[in-house]
XYZ file of C-alpha atoms in Angstrom:
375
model
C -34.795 -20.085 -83.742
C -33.157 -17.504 -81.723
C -35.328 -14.702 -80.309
C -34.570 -13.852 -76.759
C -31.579 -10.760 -76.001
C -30.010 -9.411 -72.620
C -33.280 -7.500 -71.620
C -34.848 -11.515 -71.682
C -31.978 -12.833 -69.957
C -32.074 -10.496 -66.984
C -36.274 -11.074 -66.885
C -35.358 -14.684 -67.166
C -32.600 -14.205 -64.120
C -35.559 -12.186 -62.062
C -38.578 -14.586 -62.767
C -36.322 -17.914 -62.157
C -35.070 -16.948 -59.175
C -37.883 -14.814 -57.394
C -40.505 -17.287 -56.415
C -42.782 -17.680 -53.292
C -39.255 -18.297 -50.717
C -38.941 -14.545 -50.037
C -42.170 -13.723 -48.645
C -41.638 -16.661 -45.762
C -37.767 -16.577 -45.328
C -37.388 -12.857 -44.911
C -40.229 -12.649 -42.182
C -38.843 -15.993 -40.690
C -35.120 -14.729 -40.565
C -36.077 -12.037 -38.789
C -38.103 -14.462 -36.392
C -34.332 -16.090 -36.128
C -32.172 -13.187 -35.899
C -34.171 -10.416 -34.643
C -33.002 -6.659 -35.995
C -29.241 -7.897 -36.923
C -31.203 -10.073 -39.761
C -30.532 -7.209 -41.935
C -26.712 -8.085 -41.560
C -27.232 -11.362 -42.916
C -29.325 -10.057 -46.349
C -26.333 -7.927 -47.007
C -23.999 -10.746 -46.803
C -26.533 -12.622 -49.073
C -26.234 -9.665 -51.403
C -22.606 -9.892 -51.387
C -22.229 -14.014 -51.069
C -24.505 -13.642 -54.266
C -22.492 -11.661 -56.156
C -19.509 -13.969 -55.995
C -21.496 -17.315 -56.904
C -23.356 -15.748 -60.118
C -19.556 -14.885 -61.512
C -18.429 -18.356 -61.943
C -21.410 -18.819 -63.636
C -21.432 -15.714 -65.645
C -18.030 -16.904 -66.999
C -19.360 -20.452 -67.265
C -21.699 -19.019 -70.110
C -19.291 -17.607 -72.351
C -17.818 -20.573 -73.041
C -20.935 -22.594 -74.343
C -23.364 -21.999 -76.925
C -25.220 -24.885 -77.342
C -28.146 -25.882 -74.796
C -27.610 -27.842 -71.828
C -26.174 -24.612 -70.053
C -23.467 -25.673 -67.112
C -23.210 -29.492 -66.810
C -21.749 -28.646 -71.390
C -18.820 -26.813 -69.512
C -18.571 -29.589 -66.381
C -18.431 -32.321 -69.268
C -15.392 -30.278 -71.347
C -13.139 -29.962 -68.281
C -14.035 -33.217 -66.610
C -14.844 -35.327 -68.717
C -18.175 -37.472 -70.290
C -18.739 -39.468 -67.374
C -18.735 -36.527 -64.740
C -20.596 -34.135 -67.073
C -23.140 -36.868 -67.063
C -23.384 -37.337 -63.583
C -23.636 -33.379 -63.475
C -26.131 -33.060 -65.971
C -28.587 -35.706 -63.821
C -27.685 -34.091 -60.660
C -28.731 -30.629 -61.587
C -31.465 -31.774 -64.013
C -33.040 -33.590 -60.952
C -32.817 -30.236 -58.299
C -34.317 -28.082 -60.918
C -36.821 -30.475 -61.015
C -37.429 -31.252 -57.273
C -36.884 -27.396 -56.751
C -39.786 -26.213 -58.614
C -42.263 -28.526 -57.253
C -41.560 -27.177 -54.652
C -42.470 -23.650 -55.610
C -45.499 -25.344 -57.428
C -46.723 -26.545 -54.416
C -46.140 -23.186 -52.215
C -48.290 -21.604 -55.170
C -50.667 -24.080 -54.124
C -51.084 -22.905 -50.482
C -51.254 -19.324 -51.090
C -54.223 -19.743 -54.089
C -55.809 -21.641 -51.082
C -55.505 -19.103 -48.413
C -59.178 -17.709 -50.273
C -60.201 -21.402 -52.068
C -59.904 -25.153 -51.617
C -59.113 -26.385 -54.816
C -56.360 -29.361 -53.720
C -55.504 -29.719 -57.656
C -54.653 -25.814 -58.815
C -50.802 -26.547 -58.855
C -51.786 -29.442 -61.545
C -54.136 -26.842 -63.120
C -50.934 -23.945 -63.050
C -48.621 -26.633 -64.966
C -50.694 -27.373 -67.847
C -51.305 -23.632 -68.539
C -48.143 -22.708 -68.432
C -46.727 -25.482 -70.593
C -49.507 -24.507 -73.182
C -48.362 -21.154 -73.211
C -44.886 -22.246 -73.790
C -45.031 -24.518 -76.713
C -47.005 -22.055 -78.756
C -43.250 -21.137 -79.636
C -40.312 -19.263 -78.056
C -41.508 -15.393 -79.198
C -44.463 -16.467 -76.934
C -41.904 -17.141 -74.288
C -40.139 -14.216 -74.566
C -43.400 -11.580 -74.559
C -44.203 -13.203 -71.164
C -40.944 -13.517 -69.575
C -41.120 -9.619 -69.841
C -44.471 -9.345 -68.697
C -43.917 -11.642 -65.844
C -40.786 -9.735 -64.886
C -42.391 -6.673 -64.555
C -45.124 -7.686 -62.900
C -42.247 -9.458 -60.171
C -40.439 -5.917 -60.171
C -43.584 -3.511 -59.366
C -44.925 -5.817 -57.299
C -42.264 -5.717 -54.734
C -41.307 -2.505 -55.093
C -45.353 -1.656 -54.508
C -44.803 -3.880 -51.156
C -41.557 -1.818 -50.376
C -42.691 1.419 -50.851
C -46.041 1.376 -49.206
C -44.512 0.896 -46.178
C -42.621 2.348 -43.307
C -38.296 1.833 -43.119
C -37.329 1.917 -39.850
C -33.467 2.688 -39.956
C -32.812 2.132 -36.352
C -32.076 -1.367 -37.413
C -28.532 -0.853 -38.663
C -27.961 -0.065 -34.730
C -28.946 -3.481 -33.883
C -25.816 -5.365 -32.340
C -24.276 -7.901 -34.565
C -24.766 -11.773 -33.110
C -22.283 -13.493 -35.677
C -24.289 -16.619 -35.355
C -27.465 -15.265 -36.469
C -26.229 -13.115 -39.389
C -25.029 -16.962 -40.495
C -27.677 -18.586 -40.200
C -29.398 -15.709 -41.807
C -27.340 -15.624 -44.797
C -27.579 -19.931 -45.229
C -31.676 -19.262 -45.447
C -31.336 -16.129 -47.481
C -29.542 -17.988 -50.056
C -31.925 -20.667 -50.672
C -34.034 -17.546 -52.347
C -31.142 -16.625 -54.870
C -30.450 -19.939 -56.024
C -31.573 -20.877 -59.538
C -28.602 -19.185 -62.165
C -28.853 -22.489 -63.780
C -31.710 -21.911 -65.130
C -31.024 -19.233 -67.163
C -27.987 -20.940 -68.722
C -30.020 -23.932 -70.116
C -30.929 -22.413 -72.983
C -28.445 -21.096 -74.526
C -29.621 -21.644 -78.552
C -33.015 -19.423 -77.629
C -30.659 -16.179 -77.369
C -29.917 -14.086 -80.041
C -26.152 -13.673 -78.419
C -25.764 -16.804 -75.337
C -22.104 -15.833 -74.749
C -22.566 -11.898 -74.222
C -26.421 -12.132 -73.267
C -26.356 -14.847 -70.872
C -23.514 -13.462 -68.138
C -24.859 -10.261 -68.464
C -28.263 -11.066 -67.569
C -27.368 -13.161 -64.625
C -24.999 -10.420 -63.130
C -27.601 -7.583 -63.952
C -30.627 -9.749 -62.331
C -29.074 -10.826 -59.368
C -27.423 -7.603 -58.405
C -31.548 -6.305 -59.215
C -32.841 -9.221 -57.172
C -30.409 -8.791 -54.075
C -31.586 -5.016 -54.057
C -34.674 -5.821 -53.734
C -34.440 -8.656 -51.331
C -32.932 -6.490 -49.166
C -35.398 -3.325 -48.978
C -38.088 -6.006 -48.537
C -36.511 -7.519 -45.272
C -36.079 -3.932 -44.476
C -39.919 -3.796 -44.643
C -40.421 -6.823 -42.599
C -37.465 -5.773 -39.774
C -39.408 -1.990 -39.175
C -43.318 -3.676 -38.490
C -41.885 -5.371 -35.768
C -44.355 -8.381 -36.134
C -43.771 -11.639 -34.532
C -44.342 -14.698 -36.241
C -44.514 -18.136 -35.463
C -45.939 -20.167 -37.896
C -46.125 -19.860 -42.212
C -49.790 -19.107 -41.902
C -48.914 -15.954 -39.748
C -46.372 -14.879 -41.897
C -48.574 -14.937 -45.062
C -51.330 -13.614 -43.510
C -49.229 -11.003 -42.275
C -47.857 -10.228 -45.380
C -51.449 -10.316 -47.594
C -53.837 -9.250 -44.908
C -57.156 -8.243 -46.397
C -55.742 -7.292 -49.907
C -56.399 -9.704 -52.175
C -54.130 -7.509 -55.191
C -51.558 -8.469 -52.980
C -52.948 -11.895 -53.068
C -53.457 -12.223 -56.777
C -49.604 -10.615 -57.283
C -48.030 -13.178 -55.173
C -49.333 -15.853 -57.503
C -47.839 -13.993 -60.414
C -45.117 -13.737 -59.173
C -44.875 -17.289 -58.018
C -46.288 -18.535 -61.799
C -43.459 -16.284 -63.590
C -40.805 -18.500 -61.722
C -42.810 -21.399 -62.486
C -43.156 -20.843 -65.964
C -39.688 -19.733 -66.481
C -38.034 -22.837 -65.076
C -40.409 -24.773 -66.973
C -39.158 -23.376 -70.162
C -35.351 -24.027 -68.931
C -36.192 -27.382 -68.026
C -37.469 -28.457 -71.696
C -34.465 -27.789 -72.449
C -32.139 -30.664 -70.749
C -33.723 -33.771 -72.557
C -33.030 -31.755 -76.174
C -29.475 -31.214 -74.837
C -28.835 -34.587 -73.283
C -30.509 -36.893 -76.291
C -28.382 -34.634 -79.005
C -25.378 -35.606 -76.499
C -26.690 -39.151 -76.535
C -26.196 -39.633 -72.921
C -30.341 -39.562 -72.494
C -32.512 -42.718 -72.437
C -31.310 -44.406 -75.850
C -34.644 -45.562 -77.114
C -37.003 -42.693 -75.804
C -33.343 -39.944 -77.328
C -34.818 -39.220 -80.874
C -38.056 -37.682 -80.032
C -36.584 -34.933 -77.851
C -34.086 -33.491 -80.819
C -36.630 -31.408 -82.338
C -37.633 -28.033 -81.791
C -40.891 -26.871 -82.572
C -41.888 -23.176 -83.021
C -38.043 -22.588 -81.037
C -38.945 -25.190 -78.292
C -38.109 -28.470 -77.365
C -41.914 -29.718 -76.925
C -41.395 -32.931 -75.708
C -38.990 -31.714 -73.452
C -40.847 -29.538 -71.863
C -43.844 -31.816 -71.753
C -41.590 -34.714 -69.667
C -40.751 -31.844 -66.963
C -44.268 -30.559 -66.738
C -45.212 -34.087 -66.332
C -42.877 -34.798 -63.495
C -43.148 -31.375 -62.291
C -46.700 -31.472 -61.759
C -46.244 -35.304 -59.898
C -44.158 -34.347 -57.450
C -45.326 -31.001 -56.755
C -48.108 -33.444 -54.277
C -45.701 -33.691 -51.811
C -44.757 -31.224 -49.150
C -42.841 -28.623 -50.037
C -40.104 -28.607 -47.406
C -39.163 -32.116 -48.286
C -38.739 -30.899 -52.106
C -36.823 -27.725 -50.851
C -34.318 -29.521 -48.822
C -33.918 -32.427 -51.467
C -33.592 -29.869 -54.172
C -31.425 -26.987 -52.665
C -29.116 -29.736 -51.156
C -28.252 -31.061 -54.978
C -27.991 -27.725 -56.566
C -25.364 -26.734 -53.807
C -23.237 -29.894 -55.185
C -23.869 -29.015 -58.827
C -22.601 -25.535 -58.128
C -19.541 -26.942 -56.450
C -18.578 -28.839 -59.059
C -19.213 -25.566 -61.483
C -16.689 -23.571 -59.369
C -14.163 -26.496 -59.485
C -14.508 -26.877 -63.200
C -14.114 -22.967 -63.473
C -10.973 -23.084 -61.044
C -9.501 -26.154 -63.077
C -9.858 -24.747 -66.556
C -5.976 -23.805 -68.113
C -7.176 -20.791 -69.680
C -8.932 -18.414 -67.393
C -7.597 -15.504 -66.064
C -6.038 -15.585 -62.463
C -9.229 -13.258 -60.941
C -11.943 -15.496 -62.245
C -9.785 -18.328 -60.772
C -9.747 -16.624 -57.593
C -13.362 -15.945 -57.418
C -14.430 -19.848 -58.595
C -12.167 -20.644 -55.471
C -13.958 -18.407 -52.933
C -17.242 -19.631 -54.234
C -16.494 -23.348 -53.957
C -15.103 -22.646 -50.326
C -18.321 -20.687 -49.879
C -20.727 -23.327 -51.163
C -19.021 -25.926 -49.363
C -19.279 -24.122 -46.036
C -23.029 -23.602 -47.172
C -23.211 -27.313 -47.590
C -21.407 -28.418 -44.407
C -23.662 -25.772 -41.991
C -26.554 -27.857 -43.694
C -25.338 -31.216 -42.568
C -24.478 -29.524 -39.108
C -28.720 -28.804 -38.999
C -29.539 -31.953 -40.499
C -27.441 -33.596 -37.688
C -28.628 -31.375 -34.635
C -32.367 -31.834 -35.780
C -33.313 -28.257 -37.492
């Protein structure tokens, strides 16, 4: 049943990828980098624009669900593809229980209800499996409740352009732009699944470049926001209490915006079991009752990720994070190899898989320098 066009696939691209990680890393960059923080979100805008491409490409090429590991498999092979499929299957998961359990400290910044990210799972999945027109209605409702809100945060405060005068510390703007990119991470998602769209091939790459150029735009007029108060901040509680204050709309559109990305990658998600069983690489006796879509949606597929979504969303966050971001940064590497490898694409989109596997494995390599110096 396909229902969803380009205007879903760049909500889908905004929701998946905007969660609760701007709100803490923009403040906190700027704790790290002072005024030349700025610097870095621009190179995030541009460092951005070069990883979606690969992936852009990536999704002209498949039409059936499963989204980047059905390309990895083609040009490498079943038993890489595999590997792939696991690996990024596994971040997505570890990823969003992560943002599941962020959702859970902001909702208790006003209550004490330990359980709510359990409670935010199960609605969300029963929204989902009432079908994929369902899906779609609140994808855009989600996204534009992501887009105002920001922009309401943006514009009711004060730029300060003095801070394109700040000196440039090379270091910083780094370190800046490694953090920064942990909140435009998630194109994945989006490419999962691919049988929901009217059009996958066209829709798909569109949607990704269109939401991430939206989502770096916005990123960036947000840090400007947090660069001109010239607050300090130490610790996460002063940055979201910073941030929400006394103003509990702000409050309540945080955790819309945080349950959009939730409930997008949720939807995504259902889709890997359906994809691996009908490529019989999933768990042989549990394969045939995840081939079926019901309504548009793979319902026990999304039920198995709620499941394990909602388990390991009980453990801290940063763990989850790390875990997560550090096996979608291999995933993507692999993507950009598989893109660089393939006999038939053009000499540009060669080029650009290149930079963006030298990129991510830069990314990857200043992570294990901070792992190994104890940050």
């Amino acid at each position: 049943m396909k229902y969803l066009t380009l205007k879903d696939a760049v909500f889908l691209t905004i929701t998946s990828i905007i969660g609760g990680g701007i709100f803490v890393l923009s403040p906190l960059t700027y704790l790290i980098a002072g005024k030349c923080a700025i610097y870095g979100w621009i190179l995030v805008l541009m460092i951005s624009m070069v990883l979606v491409l690969p992936f852009a490409y990536a999704t002209t090429k498949i039409t059936k669900s499963g989204g980047p590991y059905k390309y990895v498999m083609r040009i490498f092979g079943k038993k890489v593809g595999t590997i792939f499929a696991y690996t990024l299957w596994f971040a997505g998961v570890t990823a969003i229980s992560a943002v599941v359990s962020f959702f859970s400290i902001i909702f208790n910044i006003y209550f004490n209800f330990e359980y709510v990210g359990i409670v935010l799972v199960i609605f969300l999945t029963l929204l989902i499996i009432n079908g994929v027109k369902v899906v779609g209605n609140f994808l855009r409702i989600f996204g534009t409740l992501t887009v105002i809100t920001l922009l309401f945060i943006i514009f009711s405060n004060k730029f300060d352009l003095s801070v394109f005068d700040a000196k440039v510390n090379l270091f910083k703007v780094l370190v800046t732009s490694y953090f920064g990119l942990w909140t435009m991470t998630g194109w994945e998602g989006i490419s999962i699944p691919s049988e929901a769209f009217k059009n996958p091939e066209r829709d798909i790459g569109y949607g990704l470049i269109i939401g991430t150029f939206i989502i770096g735009i916005l990123y960036l007029l947000y840090t400007l926001v947090v660069i001109s108060s010239n607050i300090t901040y130490s610790e996460l509680g002063d940055v979201i209490g910073a941030l929400i204050g006394n103003n509990s709309l702000i409050w309540v559109c945080i955790l819309l915006i945080i349950g959009g990305c939730v409930f997008s990658w949720l939807f995504s998600l259902g889709w890997m079991p359906y994809a691996l069983s009908h490529d019989k690489i999933f768990i042989p006796k549990f394969s045939d009752a995840f081939v079926k879509l019901r309504k548009g949606i793979p319902t026990n597929g999304v039920l198995l990720n709620s499941f394990i979504i909602a388990t390991l969303s009980i453990y801290p966050s940063k763990t989850l994070v790390d875990l997560g971001m550090f096996l979608t940064l291999i995933s993507y590497f692999v993507l950009y190899l598989s893109v660089f490898k393939e006999k038939v694409s053009a000499f540009k989109i060669k080029f650009v898989s290149l930079l963006a596997a030298v990129i991510t494995l830069l990314i990857i390599a200043f992570r294990v320098y901070l792992l190994f110096n104890g940050k």
